């Protein structure tokens, strides 16, 4: 018997009935200020990451390069990213990994704005920098 003196720590008489679900719900999470702040920050982060990722993924071929090659290279670069992500999060932690990825993405996207249009053949430098920015997300 795993319990001391063969007695369960909580007898069935002492266990409260949790069938009354009128007090518990999604809105009950908003009562706590720290939890409310975390929910708002995660929702905003989720929205921004989703808009950035799909904005990059769907509008990269508009730079004048081969549409099929850009999508192929973008998908090819996601394979090592998806494999390295869990390893990096276990090694450095979630916050540090996400912060470095978001910083790399923002540097790539902001620097791509300063490359003059039509200066390089088929905008390969701009497409490369934006695709590397997609890796950080």
Short mmCIF file of N, CA and C in Angstrom, two decimals:
data_model
loop_
_atom_site.label_atom_id
_atom_site.label_comp_id
_atom_site.label_asym_id
_atom_site.label_seq_id
_atom_site.Cartn_x
_atom_site.Cartn_y
_atom_site.Cartn_z
N UNK A 1 0.86 -1.18 0.00
CA UNK A 1 0.00 0.00 0.00
C UNK A 1 0.90 1.24 0.00
N UNK A 2 0.74 2.13 -0.96
CA UNK A 2 1.64 3.27 -1.08
C UNK A 2 1.39 4.37 -0.05
N UNK A 3 0.26 4.36 0.65
CA UNK A 3 -0.04 5.44 1.58
C UNK A 3 0.24 5.00 3.01
N UNK A 4 0.53 5.96 3.85
CA UNK A 4 0.84 5.69 5.25
C UNK A 4 -0.39 5.15 5.96
N UNK A 5 -0.23 4.06 6.63
CA UNK A 5 -1.29 3.38 7.38
C UNK A 5 -2.44 2.92 6.50
N UNK A 6 -2.24 2.88 5.17
CA UNK A 6 -3.27 2.39 4.27
C UNK A 6 -4.44 3.33 4.12
N UNK A 7 -4.28 4.59 4.53
CA UNK A 7 -5.37 5.57 4.46
C UNK A 7 -5.08 6.53 3.31
N UNK A 8 -6.06 6.77 2.49
CA UNK A 8 -5.92 7.73 1.41
C UNK A 8 -5.79 9.14 1.98
N UNK A 9 -5.00 10.02 1.36
CA UNK A 9 -4.85 11.37 1.90
C UNK A 9 -6.15 12.16 1.92
N UNK A 10 -7.01 11.94 0.95
CA UNK A 10 -8.31 12.61 0.93
C UNK A 10 -9.39 11.54 0.83
N UNK A 11 -10.18 11.48 1.83
CA UNK A 11 -11.28 10.52 1.79
C UNK A 11 -12.38 11.07 0.91
N UNK A 12 -13.23 10.20 0.40
CA UNK A 12 -14.31 10.68 -0.50
C UNK A 12 -15.23 11.69 0.16
N UNK A 13 -15.34 11.68 1.48
CA UNK A 13 -16.21 12.64 2.15
C UNK A 13 -15.62 14.05 2.11
N UNK A 14 -14.28 14.14 2.07
CA UNK A 14 -13.63 15.45 2.12
C UNK A 14 -13.44 16.08 0.74
N UNK A 15 -13.61 15.31 -0.31
CA UNK A 15 -13.45 15.84 -1.66
C UNK A 15 -14.69 16.66 -2.01
N UNK A 16 -14.46 17.89 -2.45
CA UNK A 16 -15.58 18.76 -2.80
C UNK A 16 -16.16 18.36 -4.15
N UNK A 17 -17.40 18.63 -4.32
CA UNK A 17 -18.07 18.35 -5.58
C UNK A 17 -17.79 19.50 -6.53
N UNK A 18 -17.07 19.22 -7.63
CA UNK A 18 -16.72 20.23 -8.61
C UNK A 18 -17.68 20.23 -9.80
N UNK A 19 -18.84 19.67 -9.62
CA UNK A 19 -19.78 19.61 -10.74
C UNK A 19 -20.45 20.96 -10.98
N UNK A 20 -20.37 21.88 -10.01
CA UNK A 20 -20.95 23.20 -10.19
C UNK A 20 -20.01 24.03 -11.04
N UNK A 21 -20.27 24.11 -12.34
CA UNK A 21 -19.38 24.80 -13.26
C UNK A 21 -19.81 26.24 -13.52
N UNK A 22 -20.76 26.77 -12.75
CA UNK A 22 -21.21 28.13 -12.99
C UNK A 22 -20.15 29.15 -12.57
N UNK A 23 -19.23 28.79 -11.70
CA UNK A 23 -18.21 29.72 -11.24
C UNK A 23 -16.96 29.68 -12.10
N UNK A 24 -16.82 28.64 -12.91
CA UNK A 24 -15.60 28.46 -13.69
C UNK A 24 -15.93 28.64 -15.17
N UNK A 25 -15.09 29.41 -15.85
CA UNK A 25 -15.27 29.62 -17.28
C UNK A 25 -14.10 30.39 -17.85
N UNK A 26 -14.20 30.72 -19.11
CA UNK A 26 -13.11 31.47 -19.75
C UNK A 26 -12.98 32.87 -19.17
N UNK A 27 -14.09 33.47 -18.82
CA UNK A 27 -14.03 34.83 -18.28
C UNK A 27 -13.46 34.87 -16.86
N UNK A 28 -13.47 33.74 -16.17
CA UNK A 28 -12.90 33.72 -14.83
C UNK A 28 -11.38 33.90 -14.85
N UNK A 29 -10.74 33.64 -16.01
CA UNK A 29 -9.30 33.85 -16.11
C UNK A 29 -8.96 35.34 -16.12
N UNK A 30 -9.91 36.19 -16.50
CA UNK A 30 -9.63 37.61 -16.59
C UNK A 30 -9.69 38.31 -15.23
N UNK A 31 -10.03 37.58 -14.18
CA UNK A 31 -10.08 38.17 -12.84
C UNK A 31 -8.69 38.48 -12.31
N UNK A 32 -7.69 37.73 -12.75
CA UNK A 32 -6.35 37.87 -12.22
C UNK A 32 -5.53 38.79 -13.13
N UNK A 33 -4.95 39.85 -12.61
CA UNK A 33 -4.26 40.84 -13.47
C UNK A 33 -3.05 40.26 -14.22
N UNK A 34 -2.26 39.42 -13.56
CA UNK A 34 -1.09 38.86 -14.24
C UNK A 34 -1.50 37.93 -15.37
N UNK A 35 -2.52 37.12 -15.12
CA UNK A 35 -3.00 36.21 -16.15
C UNK A 35 -3.64 36.98 -17.30
N UNK A 36 -4.36 38.03 -16.97
CA UNK A 36 -4.99 38.87 -18.00
C UNK A 36 -3.92 39.53 -18.88
N UNK A 37 -2.84 40.04 -18.26
CA UNK A 37 -1.75 40.65 -19.01
C UNK A 37 -1.06 39.62 -19.91
N UNK A 38 -0.82 38.42 -19.38
CA UNK A 38 -0.17 37.38 -20.19
C UNK A 38 -1.04 36.95 -21.36
N UNK A 39 -2.34 36.84 -21.15
CA UNK A 39 -3.26 36.47 -22.23
C UNK A 39 -3.26 37.53 -23.33
N UNK A 40 -3.28 38.80 -22.94
CA UNK A 40 -3.27 39.88 -23.93
C UNK A 40 -1.94 39.92 -24.70
N UNK A 41 -0.84 39.73 -24.00
CA UNK A 41 0.48 39.73 -24.67
C UNK A 41 0.61 38.54 -25.62
N UNK A 42 0.17 37.37 -25.19
CA UNK A 42 0.26 36.20 -26.07
C UNK A 42 -0.65 36.34 -27.28
N UNK A 43 -1.82 36.90 -27.09
CA UNK A 43 -2.72 37.11 -28.22
C UNK A 43 -2.15 38.10 -29.23
N UNK A 44 -1.58 39.17 -28.73
CA UNK A 44 -0.96 40.16 -29.62
C UNK A 44 0.25 39.57 -30.34
N UNK A 45 1.06 38.81 -29.62
CA UNK A 45 2.23 38.17 -30.22
C UNK A 45 1.80 37.16 -31.28
N UNK A 46 0.79 36.37 -31.00
CA UNK A 46 0.30 35.38 -31.95
C UNK A 46 -0.20 36.06 -33.23
N UNK A 47 -0.93 37.15 -33.07
CA UNK A 47 -1.44 37.89 -34.22
C UNK A 47 -0.30 38.46 -35.05
N UNK A 48 0.69 39.09 -34.40
CA UNK A 48 1.80 39.72 -35.12
C UNK A 48 2.67 38.69 -35.83
N UNK A 49 2.94 37.58 -35.17
CA UNK A 49 3.75 36.53 -35.79
C UNK A 49 3.02 35.94 -36.99
N UNK A 50 1.74 35.68 -36.84
CA UNK A 50 0.96 35.12 -37.95
C UNK A 50 0.89 36.06 -39.14
N UNK A 51 0.66 37.34 -38.88
CA UNK A 51 0.58 38.30 -39.98
C UNK A 51 1.95 38.47 -40.66
N UNK A 52 3.01 38.47 -39.88
CA UNK A 52 4.35 38.61 -40.46
C UNK A 52 4.71 37.40 -41.30
N UNK A 53 4.49 36.21 -40.76
CA UNK A 53 4.86 34.99 -41.46
C UNK A 53 4.10 34.86 -42.77
N UNK A 54 2.78 35.01 -42.72
CA UNK A 54 2.00 34.83 -43.94
C UNK A 54 2.17 36.00 -44.89
N UNK A 55 2.47 37.18 -44.38
CA UNK A 55 2.79 38.30 -45.26
C UNK A 55 4.06 38.04 -46.04
N UNK A 56 5.06 37.50 -45.35
CA UNK A 56 6.31 37.17 -46.05
C UNK A 56 6.09 36.02 -47.02
N UNK A 57 5.41 34.99 -46.57
CA UNK A 57 5.23 33.80 -47.40
C UNK A 57 4.43 34.08 -48.66
N UNK A 58 3.43 34.92 -48.56
CA UNK A 58 2.55 35.14 -49.70
C UNK A 58 3.01 36.27 -50.62
N UNK A 59 3.84 37.17 -50.13
CA UNK A 59 4.21 38.32 -50.96
C UNK A 59 5.66 38.32 -51.41
N UNK A 60 6.45 37.33 -51.04
CA UNK A 60 7.84 37.27 -51.51
C UNK A 60 7.93 37.11 -53.03
N UNK A 61 7.09 36.30 -53.66
CA UNK A 61 7.21 36.16 -55.14
C UNK A 61 6.89 37.43 -55.91
N UNK A 62 6.32 38.44 -55.27
CA UNK A 62 5.98 39.68 -55.98
C UNK A 62 7.20 40.54 -56.30
N UNK A 63 8.37 40.12 -55.89
CA UNK A 63 9.57 40.91 -56.13
C UNK A 63 10.16 40.68 -57.51
N UNK A 64 9.54 39.88 -58.32
CA UNK A 64 9.99 39.70 -59.68
C UNK A 64 10.80 38.45 -59.93
N UNK A 65 10.99 37.63 -58.95
CA UNK A 65 11.73 36.38 -59.13
C UNK A 65 10.78 35.28 -59.59
N UNK A 66 11.35 34.11 -59.81
CA UNK A 66 10.56 32.95 -60.19
C UNK A 66 9.70 32.53 -58.99
N UNK A 67 8.40 32.50 -59.17
CA UNK A 67 7.47 32.20 -58.07
C UNK A 67 7.72 30.81 -57.53
N UNK A 68 7.92 29.84 -58.39
CA UNK A 68 8.09 28.46 -57.94
C UNK A 68 9.40 28.28 -57.19
N UNK A 69 10.45 28.95 -57.63
CA UNK A 69 11.75 28.83 -56.96
C UNK A 69 11.70 29.47 -55.58
N UNK A 70 11.02 30.60 -55.46
CA UNK A 70 10.93 31.28 -54.16
C UNK A 70 10.16 30.43 -53.16
N UNK A 71 9.05 29.85 -53.58
CA UNK A 71 8.29 28.98 -52.68
C UNK A 71 9.08 27.72 -52.33
N UNK A 72 9.80 27.18 -53.29
CA UNK A 72 10.61 25.99 -53.02
C UNK A 72 11.70 26.29 -52.01
N UNK A 73 12.42 27.39 -52.21
CA UNK A 73 13.49 27.75 -51.27
C UNK A 73 12.94 28.10 -49.88
N UNK A 74 11.78 28.75 -49.84
CA UNK A 74 11.17 29.04 -48.54
C UNK A 74 10.78 27.78 -47.79
N UNK A 75 10.23 26.82 -48.51
CA UNK A 75 9.88 25.54 -47.88
C UNK A 75 11.11 24.74 -47.50
N UNK A 76 12.14 24.83 -48.33
CA UNK A 76 13.38 24.11 -48.03
C UNK A 76 14.07 24.67 -46.78
N UNK A 77 14.00 25.97 -46.60
CA UNK A 77 14.61 26.58 -45.42
C UNK A 77 13.81 26.31 -44.14
N UNK A 78 12.55 25.95 -44.27
CA UNK A 78 11.76 25.66 -43.08
C UNK A 78 12.09 24.31 -42.47
N UNK A 79 12.66 23.40 -43.24
CA UNK A 79 13.00 22.07 -42.70
C UNK A 79 14.03 22.17 -41.59
N UNK A 80 15.21 22.80 -41.81
CA UNK A 80 16.15 22.91 -40.69
C UNK A 80 15.64 23.79 -39.56
N UNK A 81 14.81 24.77 -39.90
CA UNK A 81 14.25 25.63 -38.85
C UNK A 81 13.34 24.84 -37.93
N UNK A 82 12.49 24.01 -38.50
CA UNK A 82 11.58 23.20 -37.67
C UNK A 82 12.33 22.14 -36.87
N UNK A 83 13.45 21.68 -37.38
CA UNK A 83 14.24 20.70 -36.64
C UNK A 83 15.08 21.36 -35.54
N UNK A 84 15.59 22.56 -35.80
CA UNK A 84 16.46 23.24 -34.84
C UNK A 84 15.68 23.97 -33.76
N UNK A 85 14.43 24.32 -34.02
CA UNK A 85 13.65 25.09 -33.06
C UNK A 85 13.52 24.43 -31.69
N UNK A 86 13.03 23.19 -31.61
CA UNK A 86 12.91 22.55 -30.29
C UNK A 86 14.27 22.37 -29.60
N UNK A 87 15.30 22.06 -30.38
CA UNK A 87 16.63 21.89 -29.79
C UNK A 87 17.12 23.22 -29.18
N UNK A 88 16.97 24.32 -29.91
CA UNK A 88 17.40 25.61 -29.41
C UNK A 88 16.59 26.05 -28.20
N UNK A 89 15.29 25.74 -28.20
CA UNK A 89 14.47 26.11 -27.04
C UNK A 89 14.85 25.30 -25.80
N UNK A 90 15.21 24.04 -25.99
CA UNK A 90 15.66 23.25 -24.84
C UNK A 90 17.02 23.72 -24.35
N UNK A 91 17.86 24.17 -25.26
CA UNK A 91 19.21 24.56 -24.90
C UNK A 91 19.27 25.96 -24.28
N UNK A 92 18.59 26.93 -24.89
CA UNK A 92 18.68 28.33 -24.46
C UNK A 92 17.43 28.85 -23.77
N UNK A 93 16.33 28.14 -23.86
CA UNK A 93 15.09 28.63 -23.27
C UNK A 93 14.19 29.24 -24.33
N UNK A 94 12.92 29.27 -24.03
CA UNK A 94 11.93 29.75 -24.98
C UNK A 94 12.05 31.24 -25.22
N UNK A 95 12.18 32.03 -24.16
CA UNK A 95 12.20 33.49 -24.33
C UNK A 95 13.42 33.96 -25.11
N UNK A 96 14.58 33.43 -24.77
CA UNK A 96 15.80 33.85 -25.44
C UNK A 96 15.78 33.44 -26.92
N UNK A 97 15.29 32.24 -27.21
CA UNK A 97 15.24 31.78 -28.60
C UNK A 97 14.26 32.62 -29.42
N UNK A 98 13.10 32.88 -28.88
CA UNK A 98 12.12 33.70 -29.60
C UNK A 98 12.61 35.13 -29.78
N UNK A 99 13.25 35.66 -28.76
CA UNK A 99 13.75 37.03 -28.85
C UNK A 99 14.82 37.14 -29.94
N UNK A 100 15.73 36.19 -30.01
CA UNK A 100 16.77 36.22 -31.05
C UNK A 100 16.16 36.02 -32.44
N UNK A 101 15.18 35.14 -32.56
CA UNK A 101 14.53 34.93 -33.85
C UNK A 101 13.77 36.16 -34.31
N UNK A 102 13.04 36.80 -33.40
CA UNK A 102 12.30 38.01 -33.77
C UNK A 102 13.25 39.15 -34.10
N UNK A 103 14.36 39.24 -33.38
CA UNK A 103 15.35 40.29 -33.67
C UNK A 103 15.98 40.07 -35.04
N UNK A 104 16.33 38.82 -35.36
CA UNK A 104 16.90 38.52 -36.68
C UNK A 104 15.90 38.82 -37.79
N UNK A 105 14.63 38.48 -37.57
CA UNK A 105 13.60 38.77 -38.57
C UNK A 105 13.44 40.26 -38.77
N UNK A 106 13.40 41.02 -37.69
CA UNK A 106 13.21 42.46 -37.83
C UNK A 106 14.40 43.11 -38.51
N UNK A 107 15.62 42.65 -38.22
CA UNK A 107 16.80 43.21 -38.89
C UNK A 107 16.75 42.91 -40.38
N UNK A 108 16.37 41.68 -40.74
CA UNK A 108 16.29 41.31 -42.17
C UNK A 108 15.23 42.11 -42.89
N UNK A 109 14.06 42.26 -42.28
CA UNK A 109 12.97 42.95 -42.97
C UNK A 109 13.22 44.45 -43.09
N UNK A 110 13.79 45.05 -42.04
CA UNK A 110 14.09 46.48 -42.12
C UNK A 110 15.21 46.74 -43.11
N UNK A 111 16.24 45.88 -43.13
CA UNK A 111 17.34 46.09 -44.07
C UNK A 111 16.90 45.86 -45.52
N UNK A 112 15.89 45.03 -45.73
CA UNK A 112 15.41 44.83 -47.11
C UNK A 112 14.72 46.06 -47.66
N UNK A 113 14.26 46.94 -46.79
CA UNK A 113 13.61 48.16 -47.25
C UNK A 113 14.61 49.14 -47.85
N UNK A 114 15.90 49.01 -47.49
CA UNK A 114 16.91 49.95 -47.96
C UNK A 114 17.64 49.48 -49.22
N UNK A 115 17.27 48.33 -49.75
CA UNK A 115 17.89 47.85 -50.99
C UNK A 115 17.14 48.47 -52.16
N UNK A 116 17.84 49.15 -53.05
CA UNK A 116 17.13 49.81 -54.16
C UNK A 116 16.52 48.80 -55.11
N UNK A 117 15.31 49.11 -55.55
CA UNK A 117 14.60 48.21 -56.46
C UNK A 117 15.21 48.30 -57.85
N UNK A 118 15.40 47.13 -58.47
CA UNK A 118 15.95 47.06 -59.81
C UNK A 118 17.46 47.12 -59.86
N UNK A 119 18.12 47.17 -58.74
CA UNK A 119 19.58 47.26 -58.71
C UNK A 119 20.23 45.90 -58.97
N UNK A 120 19.61 44.82 -58.47
CA UNK A 120 20.14 43.48 -58.65
C UNK A 120 19.26 42.70 -59.62
N UNK A 121 19.86 41.73 -60.28
CA UNK A 121 19.14 40.89 -61.24
C UNK A 121 18.05 40.09 -60.52
N UNK A 122 16.82 40.27 -60.95
CA UNK A 122 15.64 39.58 -60.40
C UNK A 122 15.50 39.74 -58.90
N UNK A 123 16.05 40.82 -58.35
CA UNK A 123 15.90 41.14 -56.92
C UNK A 123 16.34 39.99 -56.02
N UNK A 124 17.40 39.28 -56.40
CA UNK A 124 17.80 38.09 -55.65
C UNK A 124 18.28 38.44 -54.24
N UNK A 125 18.87 39.62 -54.05
CA UNK A 125 19.33 40.00 -52.71
C UNK A 125 18.14 40.28 -51.80
N UNK A 126 17.17 40.97 -52.30
CA UNK A 126 15.98 41.28 -51.51
C UNK A 126 15.22 40.00 -51.15
N UNK A 127 15.05 39.13 -52.11
CA UNK A 127 14.34 37.87 -51.86
C UNK A 127 15.11 37.02 -50.86
N UNK A 128 16.44 37.01 -50.95
CA UNK A 128 17.25 36.21 -50.02
C UNK A 128 17.15 36.75 -48.60
N UNK A 129 17.22 38.06 -48.44
CA UNK A 129 17.15 38.64 -47.11
C UNK A 129 15.76 38.43 -46.50
N UNK A 130 14.73 38.58 -47.30
CA UNK A 130 13.37 38.38 -46.78
C UNK A 130 13.14 36.91 -46.44
N UNK A 131 13.67 36.00 -47.24
CA UNK A 131 13.53 34.57 -46.93
C UNK A 131 14.29 34.22 -45.65
N UNK A 132 15.44 34.82 -45.44
CA UNK A 132 16.15 34.61 -44.17
C UNK A 132 15.37 35.20 -42.99
N UNK A 133 14.67 36.30 -43.24
CA UNK A 133 13.81 36.86 -42.21
C UNK A 133 12.66 35.93 -41.85
N UNK A 134 12.18 35.20 -42.84
CA UNK A 134 11.11 34.23 -42.61
C UNK A 134 11.59 33.10 -41.73
N UNK A 135 12.88 32.76 -41.82
CA UNK A 135 13.44 31.69 -40.99
C UNK A 135 13.38 32.06 -39.51
N UNK A 136 13.57 33.33 -39.19
CA UNK A 136 13.54 33.76 -37.79
C UNK A 136 12.18 33.68 -37.16
N UNK A 137 11.16 33.79 -37.98
CA UNK A 137 9.79 33.68 -37.45
C UNK A 137 9.50 32.23 -37.22
#
